[in-house]
Amino acid sequence: MASQTLQSVPAEPSPARHELSPEDAARRDAEGQAYFDKVMAEDSRIEPRDWMPPAYRKTLLRQISQHAHSEIIGMQPEANWISRAPSLKRKAILMAKVQDEAGHGLYLYSAAETLGQPRDQMMQDLMDGKAKYSSIFNYPARTWADMGAIGWMVDGAAIANQVPLCRASFGPYGRAMVRVCKEESFHQRQGFEILLELSHGTPEQKQMAQEAVNRWYAPALMMFGPPDDDSPNSKQSMAWNIKRFSNDELRNRFVGMMMEQVKVLELTLPDKDIRFNEETKKWEHGPLDWDEFHEVLAGRGPCNAQRLERRREAHQNGAWVREAAAAYAEKQAMKQAEKESAA
Amino acid sequence: MTTEPQAGNVWPIWEVFVRSSRGLSHVHAGSLHAPDAAMALRNARDLYTRRNEGVSIWVVPAEAIASSDPDSKGSFFESPQGKDYRHATYYTKSEGVKHL
């Protein structure tokens, strides 16, 4: 039996729920749950038109759309430096990176759409301040060295977070993440290179690099989310094979990688408590200010208002482009129809 | 090819297929919104081939794709079940015979 459906937008399974008797609906749910459980047990993938528990859909929708918003808002701290990049080469690199972030946002909006949420609704929620995005993008990028620190630490943390998401149980999310991860490693390397050049430059440049590392260290570590004992949704996400490692596990692993890399930079991390615990074989770090994290997440960070204002402005300023594209498409369609009717 | 532009600001969804190099098939890369096929192709180029990932792109209106019903997995794909003899591995007596 073949049915006409959209590939990227899930159709309600036919017949629709309201057309079924309560008994039939319950039976379909039970069958769907059994199949879903089997997919989870086999560590296989769920695709958009499969039955899924409403909470699974809701969790994914929230996570993927927040992720998409983060990519879109994440363009701002760096776009801010394009016109002030120190060379044409750095400018071209930064533009390519910001363009990638836009692309990542679009891959992720596409993945979220397959769960049944229209894209314009997601974008509206972002502009209305109803949707969350990564708190890291509410910090300002004060100097050119911040471009280095963002690439090395923020993109580095993002990669550590995203590589396991390539195996997320929801097919479209995993596929989007594979694409994102492939492109993300250039982001981290270009940031590392910016810091390396500064740290091997004049004493003032080295100091600028160190100060940027100091500024971004704690916010980057907090990108992994609250500590495990304060992360109520993590357990369910792990049971659903969306999340593969706990927040603390990924954070500790990331600290270990940074400790090695910072030596090459001949800089230091602003945390005297970092150590490798021989017993647990895990890296540990000093305390983080989780009150600040929650404040920024709640909209009271240094740049929250500015970021949203800029997003709204960009959307409004782009209105004429969207209108022109639609008008042009309409005109072409009319011309085509005239040609066809004349033939 | 053109599709009817939708009302309001919601543009139709296009599925994007990219041929990564000559001799290979077009493979589904993702989707995007665009008002018409020409814009869909341009957007697909910018979105899915920023690093020489493709030598050719197809865009297809998502609503033009017919797909099998996921609920009928069992019955729709039933016929090959139990027909192991369609695979070379079914024939074991020739094991060890060269070039077979």
XYZ file of C-alpha atoms in Angstrom:
443
model
C 0.000 0.000 0.000
C 1.545 3.288 -1.089
C 0.291 6.577 0.164
C 0.953 10.127 -0.935
C 2.967 11.777 1.794
C 5.579 14.399 2.367
C 9.100 13.277 2.985
C 10.071 16.043 5.355
C 6.785 16.795 7.029
C 5.257 13.941 8.941
C 1.744 13.052 8.019
C -0.556 11.909 10.752
C -0.750 8.157 10.165
C -3.860 7.340 8.204
C -6.602 7.041 9.215
C -6.183 10.040 11.515
C -6.560 9.509 15.214
C -9.945 11.204 15.491
C -11.332 8.890 12.825
C -10.531 5.836 14.928
C -12.662 4.355 17.668
C -11.046 4.674 21.131
C -10.308 0.923 21.047
C -8.601 1.116 17.655
C -6.612 4.190 18.693
C -5.464 2.414 21.852
C -4.505 -0.662 19.848
C -2.490 1.417 17.400
C -0.721 3.164 20.287
C 0.105 -0.173 21.904
C 1.472 -1.536 18.628
C 3.404 1.674 18.059
C 4.887 1.595 21.554
C 5.938 -2.037 21.107
C 7.651 -1.219 17.830
C 9.261 1.897 19.355
C 10.561 -0.128 22.311
C 12.017 -2.688 19.936
C 13.794 0.046 17.961
C 15.239 1.450 21.197
C 16.368 -1.995 22.396
C 18.107 -2.641 19.079
C 19.643 0.855 19.145
C 18.111 1.411 15.737
C 16.595 4.641 14.390
C 13.154 6.219 14.500
C 12.077 8.030 11.336
C 9.587 10.916 11.093
C 6.535 8.910 10.117
C 7.044 6.166 12.695
C 4.843 6.117 15.752
C 6.627 7.735 18.699
C 5.637 8.558 22.283
C 4.328 12.138 22.509
C 6.990 12.970 25.141
C 9.761 11.717 22.827
C 8.485 13.973 20.043
C 8.208 16.918 22.418
C 11.696 16.418 23.875
C 13.267 16.174 20.431
C 11.356 19.137 19.114
C 12.547 21.248 22.020
C 16.148 20.058 21.776
C 16.482 20.325 17.978
C 14.764 23.701 17.714
C 16.865 25.099 20.583
C 19.914 23.758 18.824
C 18.839 25.450 15.567
C 18.205 28.742 17.383
C 21.670 28.510 18.958
C 23.275 28.238 15.531
C 21.321 31.233 14.249
C 21.960 33.454 17.284
C 25.528 32.121 17.353
C 26.229 33.962 14.115
C 26.083 37.298 15.914
C 29.145 37.414 18.197
C 31.363 36.538 15.236
C 29.563 38.473 12.520
C 30.311 41.433 14.752
C 34.023 41.013 13.947
C 33.875 40.422 10.183
C 34.397 44.080 9.339
C 37.266 44.320 11.834
C 39.147 41.112 11.004
C 42.886 41.852 10.925
C 43.479 40.574 7.381
C 41.606 39.674 4.232
C 42.357 35.993 4.878
C 40.886 36.138 8.391
C 37.886 37.997 7.055
C 37.210 35.342 4.409
C 37.587 32.582 7.029
C 35.225 34.318 9.438
C 32.621 34.845 6.738
C 32.811 31.168 5.775
C 32.374 30.208 9.416
C 29.370 32.458 9.980
C 27.842 31.123 6.762
C 28.359 27.591 8.110
C 26.491 28.515 11.303
C 23.551 29.695 9.185
C 23.714 26.413 7.299
C 23.754 24.410 10.533
C 20.703 26.292 11.724
C 18.900 25.416 8.501
C 19.843 21.704 8.664
C 18.460 21.617 12.182
C 15.259 23.516 11.405
C 14.674 20.966 8.632
C 15.148 18.119 11.102
C 12.807 19.766 13.627
C 10.184 20.286 10.941
C 9.962 16.541 10.379
C 8.448 16.368 13.883
C 5.510 18.469 12.758
C 6.441 22.006 13.828
C 6.304 24.590 10.981
C 9.534 26.513 10.552
C 7.956 29.967 10.676
C 6.445 29.059 14.033
C 9.876 28.140 15.413
C 11.392 31.356 14.105
C 8.531 33.373 15.543
C 9.000 31.700 18.952
C 12.656 32.686 18.867
C 11.895 36.306 17.997
C 9.141 36.490 20.616
C 11.635 35.350 23.254
C 9.601 32.186 23.911
C 12.318 29.788 22.754
C 15.640 29.132 24.429
C 19.078 28.896 22.858
C 22.537 28.140 24.224
C 23.393 30.617 26.978
C 26.955 30.964 25.630
C 25.829 33.323 22.869
C 24.661 35.891 25.378
C 28.255 36.761 26.236
C 29.977 39.579 24.337
C 32.996 39.083 22.041
C 35.187 41.939 23.242
C 38.416 41.580 21.261
C 39.763 39.852 18.173
C 41.205 37.199 20.485
C 37.636 36.271 21.411
C 37.263 34.961 17.832
C 40.080 32.572 18.695
C 38.655 31.592 22.075
C 35.163 31.083 20.649
C 36.467 28.852 17.870
C 38.752 26.834 20.109
C 36.612 26.536 23.241
C 32.992 27.180 22.266
C 33.142 25.220 19.034
C 35.329 22.662 20.788
C 32.678 22.142 23.462
C 30.013 22.022 20.767
C 31.925 19.283 18.935
C 32.356 17.238 22.131
C 28.605 17.535 22.634
C 27.614 16.920 19.042
C 29.744 13.945 18.023
C 27.679 11.541 20.177
C 24.494 13.164 18.806
C 25.384 11.795 15.361
C 24.102 8.495 16.798
C 20.881 10.007 18.188
C 17.934 7.645 17.812
C 15.945 10.107 15.696
C 17.176 9.683 12.108
C 16.872 13.270 10.809
C 18.640 14.687 13.894
C 21.530 12.227 13.616
C 21.941 12.927 9.895
C 21.919 16.686 10.454
C 24.560 16.281 13.162
C 26.826 14.237 10.885
C 26.794 17.107 8.426
C 27.357 19.682 11.181
C 30.252 17.778 12.762
C 32.044 17.419 9.424
C 32.084 21.192 9.088
C 32.673 22.070 12.711
C 36.267 20.891 12.972
C 37.419 23.685 10.648
C 35.791 26.109 13.099
C 37.760 24.820 16.033
C 41.068 24.711 14.181
C 40.770 28.248 12.847
C 40.081 29.462 16.393
C 43.062 27.572 17.754
C 45.228 29.093 15.044
C 44.094 32.634 15.903
C 45.073 32.048 19.544
C 48.352 30.401 18.580
C 49.387 33.367 16.443
C 48.460 35.825 19.174
C 50.152 33.864 21.938
C 53.364 33.775 19.878
C 53.089 37.460 18.982
C 53.867 40.538 21.058
C 53.404 40.447 24.860
C 50.251 42.551 24.416
C 48.868 40.068 21.897
C 49.661 37.169 24.190
C 47.895 38.926 27.030
C 44.870 39.581 24.845
C 44.744 35.860 23.991
C 45.024 34.877 27.657
C 42.266 37.254 28.684
C 39.939 35.875 26.021
C 40.634 32.316 27.223
C 39.916 33.462 30.775
C 36.602 34.988 29.726
C 35.322 32.013 27.733
C 36.548 29.114 29.886
C 33.686 28.895 32.386
C 30.868 29.713 29.952
C 32.270 27.044 27.567
C 32.261 24.406 30.329
C 28.687 25.325 31.192
C 27.640 24.612 27.589
C 27.408 20.936 28.575
C 24.444 21.781 30.778
C 23.876 21.570 34.522
C 25.662 18.950 36.677
C 24.218 15.440 36.413
C 22.439 15.584 39.771
C 20.658 18.764 38.644
C 19.734 17.628 35.140
C 16.325 15.973 35.481
C 15.742 15.284 31.762
C 19.095 13.641 31.087
C 18.096 10.193 32.284
C 15.074 9.951 30.008
C 17.063 11.301 27.048
C 19.671 8.613 27.637
C 16.993 5.921 27.832
C 15.717 7.161 24.476
C 19.200 6.993 22.937
C 19.126 10.714 22.189
C 21.865 11.487 24.674
C 24.749 9.023 24.894
C 26.874 10.491 27.698
C 25.979 12.552 30.752
C 26.698 16.281 30.960
C 29.483 15.830 33.504
C 31.051 12.986 31.565
C 31.321 15.102 28.406
C 32.464 18.153 30.362
C 35.232 16.238 32.115
C 36.397 14.733 28.859
C 36.490 18.203 27.305
C 38.569 19.604 30.184
C 41.133 16.872 29.575
C 41.417 17.751 25.895
C 41.804 21.454 26.655
C 44.532 20.803 29.203
C 46.661 19.169 26.508
C 45.900 21.777 23.867
C 46.484 24.821 26.063
C 50.111 23.746 26.471
C 50.659 24.095 22.728
C 49.186 27.571 22.950
C 51.550 28.357 25.847
C 48.570 29.825 27.672
C 46.816 28.668 30.856
C 43.281 27.772 31.820
C 41.861 29.985 34.606
C 41.149 27.060 36.922
C 43.705 25.904 39.477
C 41.581 22.893 40.456
C 41.905 21.009 37.166
C 43.418 17.592 37.801
C 43.340 14.048 36.518
C 41.801 11.799 39.129
C 43.882 8.609 39.063
C 41.169 6.631 40.850
C 38.252 7.465 38.583
C 40.522 7.984 35.547
C 38.606 11.182 34.908
C 39.467 14.835 34.613
C 38.075 17.188 37.234
C 37.658 20.951 37.268
C 36.952 23.672 39.794
C 33.481 24.911 40.793
C 31.359 26.707 38.208
C 28.914 29.510 38.907
C 25.611 27.793 38.141
C 23.634 30.761 39.436
C 25.100 32.783 36.598
C 24.189 30.000 34.154
C 20.564 30.040 35.248
C 20.447 33.840 35.186
C 21.734 33.976 31.604
C 19.392 31.170 30.568
C 16.485 33.062 32.103
C 17.259 36.021 29.850
C 19.348 38.130 32.211
C 22.776 37.668 30.621
C 24.968 40.478 29.304
C 23.662 40.343 25.701
C 20.270 38.570 25.711
C 18.220 41.631 24.789
C 20.715 42.752 22.154
C 20.829 39.318 20.493
C 17.046 39.051 20.186
C 16.722 42.629 19.011
C 19.304 41.989 16.308
C 17.507 38.807 15.225
C 14.185 40.638 14.907
C 15.845 43.459 13.026
C 17.513 41.048 10.582
C 14.183 39.318 9.995
C 12.404 42.602 9.339
C 15.173 43.895 7.112
C 14.965 40.703 5.068
C 11.225 41.002 4.482
C 11.594 42.733 1.118
C 13.901 39.967 -0.096
C 11.353 37.314 0.789
C 8.571 39.330 -0.812
C 10.596 39.912 -3.980
C 11.490 36.207 -4.249
C 7.837 35.235 -3.843
C 6.675 37.826 -6.382
C 9.314 36.686 -8.867
C 8.308 33.044 -8.435
C 4.674 33.990 -8.979
C 5.521 35.915 -12.135
C 7.576 33.033 -13.518
C 4.731 30.627 -12.796
C 2.301 32.910 -14.633
C 4.605 33.188 -17.629
C 4.994 29.431 -17.701
C 1.233 28.948 -17.562
C 0.725 31.420 -20.422
C 3.316 29.614 -22.501
C 1.659 26.274 -21.830
C -1.824 27.513 -22.686
C -0.522 29.109 -25.905
C 1.142 25.893 -27.014
C 9.273 23.004 -13.062
C 7.175 25.287 -10.881
C 4.826 24.625 -8.041
C 2.033 26.812 -6.846
C 3.510 29.356 -4.399
C 1.694 28.922 -1.121
C -0.289 31.635 0.580
C 1.394 33.865 3.125
C 5.080 33.578 3.838
C 5.233 29.817 3.926
C 7.167 28.540 0.957
C 6.903 24.920 -0.096
C 9.450 22.373 1.086
C 11.870 20.963 -1.464
C 13.817 17.774 -1.004
C 17.420 18.089 -2.156
C 19.401 15.313 -3.865
C 23.104 15.741 -4.551
C 25.366 13.794 -6.916
C 28.744 13.883 -5.231
C 30.742 12.967 -8.324
C 30.207 11.763 -11.843
C 29.234 8.125 -11.999
C 27.380 8.114 -8.673
C 23.658 8.429 -7.996
C 22.008 11.519 -6.589
C 21.586 10.993 -2.837
C 19.099 12.705 -0.540
C 20.936 15.482 1.333
C 18.125 17.290 3.149
C 15.387 19.782 2.534
C 14.758 23.500 2.339
C 12.044 26.066 1.716
C 11.931 28.072 -1.504
C 9.292 29.887 -3.549
C 10.161 28.095 -6.793
C 12.493 25.540 -8.348
C 15.082 28.090 -9.477
C 15.430 29.517 -5.977
C 15.380 26.035 -4.492
C 18.351 25.084 -6.680
C 20.314 28.195 -5.729
C 19.572 27.724 -2.047
C 20.454 24.033 -2.275
C 23.808 24.953 -3.803
C 24.553 27.372 -0.955
C 23.253 25.070 1.753
C 24.419 21.617 0.691
C 27.487 22.140 -1.514
C 29.645 24.731 0.258
C 32.669 22.403 0.069
C 32.493 20.834 -3.398
C 30.126 18.137 -2.164
C 28.361 17.948 -5.490
C 28.540 18.160 -9.263
C 24.771 18.064 -9.774
C 21.680 18.837 -7.684
C 18.038 17.782 -7.980
C 15.289 19.561 -6.086
C 11.888 17.912 -5.818
C 8.761 19.392 -4.228
C 8.285 17.333 -1.063
C 4.590 16.990 -1.807
C 5.378 15.271 -5.101
C 7.072 12.347 -3.357
C 5.029 9.240 -2.793
C 6.299 6.966 -0.066
C 5.359 3.598 1.327
C 3.322 3.642 4.502
C 5.522 3.045 7.549
C 2.638 1.271 9.302
C 2.556 -1.442 6.686
C 6.258 -2.364 7.030
C 5.347 -5.968 7.496
C 2.973 -6.634 4.639
C 4.474 -4.274 2.080
C 7.945 -5.807 2.289
C 6.800 -9.335 3.032
C 7.427 -10.970 -0.294
C 11.254 -11.373 -0.090
C 10.919 -13.007 3.357
C 11.668 -16.697 3.247
C 13.194 -16.435 -0.200
C 16.788 -16.975 0.829
C 17.421 -18.688 -2.475
C 17.606 -15.223 -4.037
C 20.967 -14.711 -2.294
C 24.245 -16.273 -3.347
C 24.906 -17.278 0.277
C 22.026 -19.806 0.064
C 24.138 -22.069 -2.147
C 26.709 -23.684 0.127
C 27.675 -26.826 -1.762
C 29.926 -24.853 -4.087
C 32.060 -23.581 -1.192
C 35.755 -23.878 -1.957
C 35.216 -23.996 -5.699
C 37.334 -21.271 -7.245
C 35.957 -18.290 -9.174
C 32.346 -19.166 -8.239
